[in-house]
Amino acid sequence: ELRFMLDTGGVNLVAAAAARRVGLASVGALEARGPGEQSVGSGFLRAGRLEIADAVALERQLLRVVDMPGFDEVEGLQVDGVLGVELFKRLAVQLDYGRRELLLADPATFVAPPSAQALPLAFFGHFPGVAGVLDGVPGQFWLDTGNRGGLVLHAPFVEAHGLAGRYRTSDVTTIGWGIGGRAQGRLARAGRLSLGGLHVDGPVLRLPLAHDGPLAMRHVAGNIGGEILRRFVVAFDYSRRVVHLTPGVDAGQPFAADRAGLWINAHSQGVVAMAVMDGGPADQAGVRVGDVVVEVDGTSASALGLAALRERLAGSPAGERIRMSLRRRDATAQVALLLRDLV
């Protein structure tokens, strides 16, 4: 049994390590790129049958085989692969983030929730996009279930509309991490994102530094990720080129932004500092890249878990002090982060 991520921005793929574990061999060699700074190797294999939750079966699927070193540590759980465009093209896919439910249905019989707003889908390659308006500026925005963040704005859109000077931005920091490693940029907070008649107020923006790769494509304003999508029940119907959005249980929740200037990934002893923003709260407290956080306010970091710690560093109020016990090589240290608003 393998665990797959559902990613509208991806293709069906399996991690090279997972393929070896279940005895599947790949052929060929290509370079693959994600939002990170580095490329990774990839090949292909043909799976005779791919079963999803004992409910859906896909026959003779061609899967990309991709090196995904460190990806489990980024997510805080084992990720063996991605289910992407090939699944969405064949089935209607409905995600209810609030109830943690996934519905896969035959498009011919699928019926969207009666209160849903239907938005036309445009496709940029295999990426689904919708028309939106960000603080009065129109654009096409990808809907990306594989992006855990809020709204990532592509560099050409930011430059064309002078958005870097329009918003108060953070200093350069790590704004995401995926296949290929980290993505660097600045954080900001927008006023309103409108998608049809639906409005999202105060979303966190990520403004990448990259001027090449998937975060710098022209004709696309940005990438809408999980921080925004989880506030809706989202139903993708590629057969009709439409997405249905229904406000969910978290629709009115405010958007939290990093208040520590610290990117952490999972580690066998807790979590590890992978990136520290120069001059940010973590840097000022003495946290360094490579430090392993073993305790937070006297509680084991392993027991708290990666997701809860990330949420705490973003969701705790400015002015709160978080005490950490660090392991640095063979020494230990105690630090206290004084959280502050970065945007």
XYZ file of C-alpha atoms in Angstrom:
343
model
C 0.000 0.000 0.000
C 1.327 3.440 -0.989
C 0.319 6.958 0.097
C -0.224 9.495 -2.697
C -0.633 13.265 -2.674
C -3.511 14.689 -4.736
C -2.072 17.429 -6.938
C -3.901 19.340 -9.670
C -0.544 20.830 -10.655
C 1.171 17.468 -11.057
C 1.227 14.312 -13.122
C 0.805 10.765 -11.869
C 4.141 9.794 -10.392
C 5.728 7.492 -7.855
C 8.797 8.210 -5.748
C 11.852 6.276 -6.884
C 12.343 4.857 -3.386
C 8.716 3.661 -3.252
C 9.004 2.037 -6.685
C 12.061 0.103 -5.542
C 10.296 -0.899 -2.323
C 7.432 -2.573 -4.197
C 9.681 -4.072 -6.878
C 8.864 -1.797 -9.835
C 11.660 -0.829 -12.218
C 11.766 2.431 -14.165
C 13.221 3.074 -17.593
C 14.608 6.210 -19.193
C 16.137 9.305 -17.632
C 14.856 12.888 -17.663
C 15.337 16.055 -15.633
C 12.316 17.203 -13.592
C 11.684 20.560 -11.945
C 9.361 21.652 -9.153
C 9.114 24.951 -7.281
C 12.479 24.412 -5.600
C 15.919 25.599 -6.669
C 17.235 22.262 -7.941
C 16.252 19.692 -10.575
C 15.798 15.986 -9.865
C 16.115 12.819 -11.930
C 13.125 10.935 -13.287
C 12.133 7.951 -15.415
C 8.948 6.028 -16.270
C 7.159 2.782 -15.484
C 3.904 1.148 -16.549
C 1.644 0.000 -13.679
C -0.755 -2.791 -14.597
C -3.410 -1.646 -12.128
C -3.577 1.306 -9.734
C -6.296 0.981 -7.096
C -7.401 3.993 -5.035
C -8.957 3.275 -1.616
C -10.420 -0.024 -2.911
C -12.992 2.080 -4.798
C -11.412 3.199 -8.095
C -9.045 1.328 -10.364
C -6.939 2.766 -13.189
C -5.557 0.239 -15.667
C -2.131 0.273 -17.335
C -1.094 3.654 -16.004
C 2.104 5.299 -17.176
C 3.761 6.776 -14.075
C 6.679 9.156 -13.863
C 9.313 7.855 -11.431
C 10.929 10.797 -9.632
C 13.693 11.124 -7.071
C 12.081 12.785 -4.034
C 14.860 12.984 -1.433
C 13.727 14.657 1.774
C 10.112 15.065 0.654
C 8.738 13.033 3.569
C 10.532 15.410 5.922
C 8.936 18.412 4.188
C 5.439 16.960 4.571
C 5.955 15.339 7.966
C 4.587 12.017 6.717
C 5.435 9.369 4.158
C 4.589 10.418 0.588
C 5.043 7.683 -2.010
C 3.797 9.543 -5.047
C 1.380 11.973 -6.652
C -1.996 11.534 -8.332
C -2.386 14.367 -10.806
C -3.866 15.307 -14.139
C -4.521 11.742 -15.332
C -6.907 11.182 -12.398
C -8.638 14.565 -12.713
C -9.208 14.051 -16.453
C -11.049 10.777 -15.855
C -13.120 11.535 -12.755
C -14.974 14.341 -11.033
C -12.961 15.083 -7.893
C -14.526 16.805 -4.876
C -12.458 17.873 -1.866
C -14.119 18.830 1.405
C -11.155 20.098 3.408
C -13.174 20.850 6.527
C -14.530 17.301 6.773
C -11.347 15.714 5.373
C -13.351 13.891 2.719
C -12.529 13.044 -0.903
C -15.247 12.111 -3.411
C -14.345 10.474 -6.733
C -17.274 10.200 -9.147
C -18.186 9.385 -12.722
C -18.450 12.799 -14.450
C -21.612 11.643 -16.240
C -23.481 11.269 -12.936
C -21.698 13.812 -10.733
C -23.865 16.533 -9.201
C -22.209 19.514 -7.499
C -23.502 20.842 -4.156
C -26.628 22.940 -4.820
C -25.136 26.083 -3.256
C -21.877 25.881 -5.211
C -20.682 28.620 -7.521
C -19.475 27.291 -10.872
C -16.380 28.911 -12.383
C -15.089 28.158 -15.896
C -11.752 26.393 -16.043
C -8.984 27.367 -18.448
C -6.027 25.038 -18.845
C -2.376 26.046 -19.007
C -0.822 22.775 -20.052
C -2.278 20.452 -17.414
C -2.760 23.209 -14.801
C -6.402 24.236 -14.220
C -6.947 27.977 -13.900
C -9.751 30.409 -13.128
C -10.217 34.121 -13.702
C -9.828 36.210 -10.571
C -9.252 39.762 -9.375
C -6.599 40.617 -6.781
C -7.142 44.046 -5.249
C -8.591 45.367 -8.507
C -6.050 43.652 -10.802
C -7.489 40.855 -12.986
C -5.576 37.714 -13.868
C -5.685 33.984 -14.422
C -4.877 31.917 -11.326
C -3.942 28.250 -11.144
C -5.799 26.082 -8.631
C -3.071 23.905 -7.125
C -3.973 21.325 -4.489
C -0.281 20.408 -4.239
C 0.634 23.884 -2.952
C 0.176 24.069 0.830
C 0.544 27.867 0.822
C -1.881 30.659 0.056
C -1.420 32.721 -3.097
C 1.920 32.501 -4.904
C 2.214 35.355 -7.409
C 4.326 34.778 -10.491
C 7.190 37.206 -11.001
C 6.041 38.617 -14.392
C 2.585 39.481 -12.931
C 4.179 41.126 -9.880
C 6.496 43.196 -12.073
C 3.838 44.149 -14.643
C 1.559 45.608 -11.962
C 4.179 46.947 -9.534
C 2.877 44.746 -6.724
C 6.205 44.462 -4.882
C 5.908 48.176 -4.073
C 2.176 48.112 -3.445
C 2.275 45.844 -0.391
C 4.360 45.865 2.746
C 6.634 42.859 2.260
C 8.869 40.814 4.505
C 12.589 40.480 3.976
C 13.727 37.586 1.793
C 12.724 34.289 3.371
C 11.841 30.722 2.429
C 8.275 30.753 1.090
C 7.921 27.067 0.191
C 9.647 23.727 -0.139
C 9.003 20.944 -2.603
C 10.626 18.699 -5.165
C 13.938 20.404 -5.840
C 14.233 22.025 -2.419
C 13.384 25.486 -1.177
C 11.799 28.431 -2.931
C 12.812 31.892 -1.745
C 10.886 35.132 -1.885
C 8.978 37.646 0.208
C 5.696 37.501 2.087
C 2.941 40.095 1.889
C -0.734 40.402 2.752
C -3.350 41.294 0.152
C -6.691 42.989 0.684
C -9.087 40.823 -1.310
C -9.008 38.027 -3.889
C -12.282 37.673 -5.809
C -13.200 34.495 -7.674
C -16.489 35.111 -9.422
C -18.927 36.191 -6.712
C -16.793 34.700 -3.928
C -14.343 36.821 -1.934
C -11.282 35.864 0.105
C -10.116 38.635 2.437
C -6.580 39.115 3.747
C -4.813 36.203 2.020
C -1.060 35.828 2.509
C 0.926 36.416 -0.683
C 4.175 34.731 -1.584
C 6.332 36.699 -4.011
C 9.064 34.387 -5.350
C 12.493 35.571 -6.377
C 12.670 33.007 -9.183
C 12.626 34.438 -12.694
C 12.587 31.029 -14.391
C 10.825 27.726 -13.848
C 7.155 27.164 -12.928
C 6.947 30.208 -10.612
C 7.874 32.629 -13.396
C 5.483 31.648 -16.185
C 3.917 34.520 -18.110
C 0.193 34.895 -18.817
C -0.543 33.396 -15.386
C -0.978 35.691 -12.384
C -0.371 33.154 -9.663
C -1.003 29.880 -7.949
C -3.839 29.387 -5.425
C -2.962 26.751 -2.832
C -4.319 24.931 0.168
C -4.498 27.894 2.583
C -7.236 29.320 0.354
C -8.757 26.127 -1.070
C -9.322 24.612 2.381
C -11.902 27.315 3.057
C -14.135 25.744 0.390
C -15.620 22.500 -0.772
C -13.890 22.279 -4.159
C -15.271 20.086 -6.957
C -13.231 19.742 -10.159
C -15.104 18.597 -13.268
C -12.575 18.623 -16.095
C -15.059 17.001 -18.498
C -17.201 20.147 -18.367
C -14.216 22.481 -17.831
C -15.668 23.840 -14.600
C -14.819 24.005 -10.901
C -17.510 24.325 -8.223
C -16.714 26.284 -5.037
C -18.855 26.171 -1.904
C -17.807 28.066 1.249
C -16.783 25.499 3.866
C -16.604 25.402 7.633
C -13.335 27.415 7.612
C -14.534 30.049 5.132
C -14.249 32.956 7.572
C -10.982 32.000 9.247
C -8.231 34.654 9.077
C -4.985 33.841 7.291
C -1.907 33.312 9.455
C 1.562 34.343 8.253
C 4.952 33.185 9.490
C 5.968 35.205 12.563
C 9.275 33.421 13.252
C 11.277 33.702 10.012
C 11.959 29.985 10.284
C 11.351 27.026 7.957
C 11.287 23.652 9.710
C 11.092 20.103 8.386
C 10.539 16.836 10.230
C 13.491 15.104 11.911
C 13.843 11.812 13.776
C 14.412 13.743 17.033
C 11.829 16.482 16.459
C 12.112 19.099 13.733
C 15.119 20.672 12.052
C 15.745 24.285 11.040
C 16.210 24.222 7.254
C 16.175 27.980 6.606
C 16.412 31.051 8.852
C 15.479 34.522 7.654
C 18.248 37.067 8.200
C 17.245 39.404 11.012
C 14.041 37.522 11.767
C 12.892 36.397 15.214
C 14.538 32.972 14.920
C 17.816 34.504 13.747
C 17.776 37.044 16.572
C 17.104 34.267 19.094
C 20.167 32.362 17.886
C 18.601 29.583 15.811
C 20.908 28.359 13.031
C 20.352 26.193 9.954
C 20.809 22.559 10.956
C 19.691 23.020 14.560
C 17.369 20.242 15.714
C 14.455 21.465 17.831
C 13.800 18.764 20.427
C 11.472 20.613 22.824
C 9.071 23.546 22.563
C 7.950 25.149 25.826
C 8.917 21.970 27.647
C 7.022 19.594 25.339
C 8.697 17.140 22.984
C 8.763 18.478 19.430
C 8.204 14.939 18.145
C 5.022 14.672 20.202
C 3.762 18.038 18.941
C 4.408 17.148 15.310
C 5.559 19.181 12.312
C 2.148 20.523 11.256
C 1.267 21.746 14.747
C 4.641 23.462 15.172
C 4.372 25.214 11.818
C 0.899 26.382 12.747
C 2.149 27.632 16.086
C 4.948 29.671 14.533
C 2.446 31.321 12.201
C -0.748 31.351 14.236
C 0.508 32.438 17.653
C 0.094 36.177 18.268
C 2.878 38.672 17.779
C 4.633 39.323 21.087
C 4.372 35.725 22.272
C 7.649 34.143 23.361
C 8.302 30.529 22.359
C 11.088 28.681 24.165
C 12.976 25.982 22.338
C 15.549 23.402 23.314
C 18.008 22.874 20.452
C 20.563 20.216 19.644
C 23.501 21.570 17.642
C 26.061 18.878 16.815
C 27.007 17.513 20.265
C 25.807 20.514 22.268
C 22.425 21.723 23.483
C 21.113 25.263 23.698
C 18.040 27.055 25.006
C 16.579 29.903 22.974
C 13.456 32.076 23.141
C 11.785 33.365 19.977
C 9.855 36.592 20.311
C 7.276 36.345 17.542
C 6.486 39.437 15.505
C 4.503 40.287 12.407
C 6.626 40.009 9.286
C 3.854 41.340 7.023
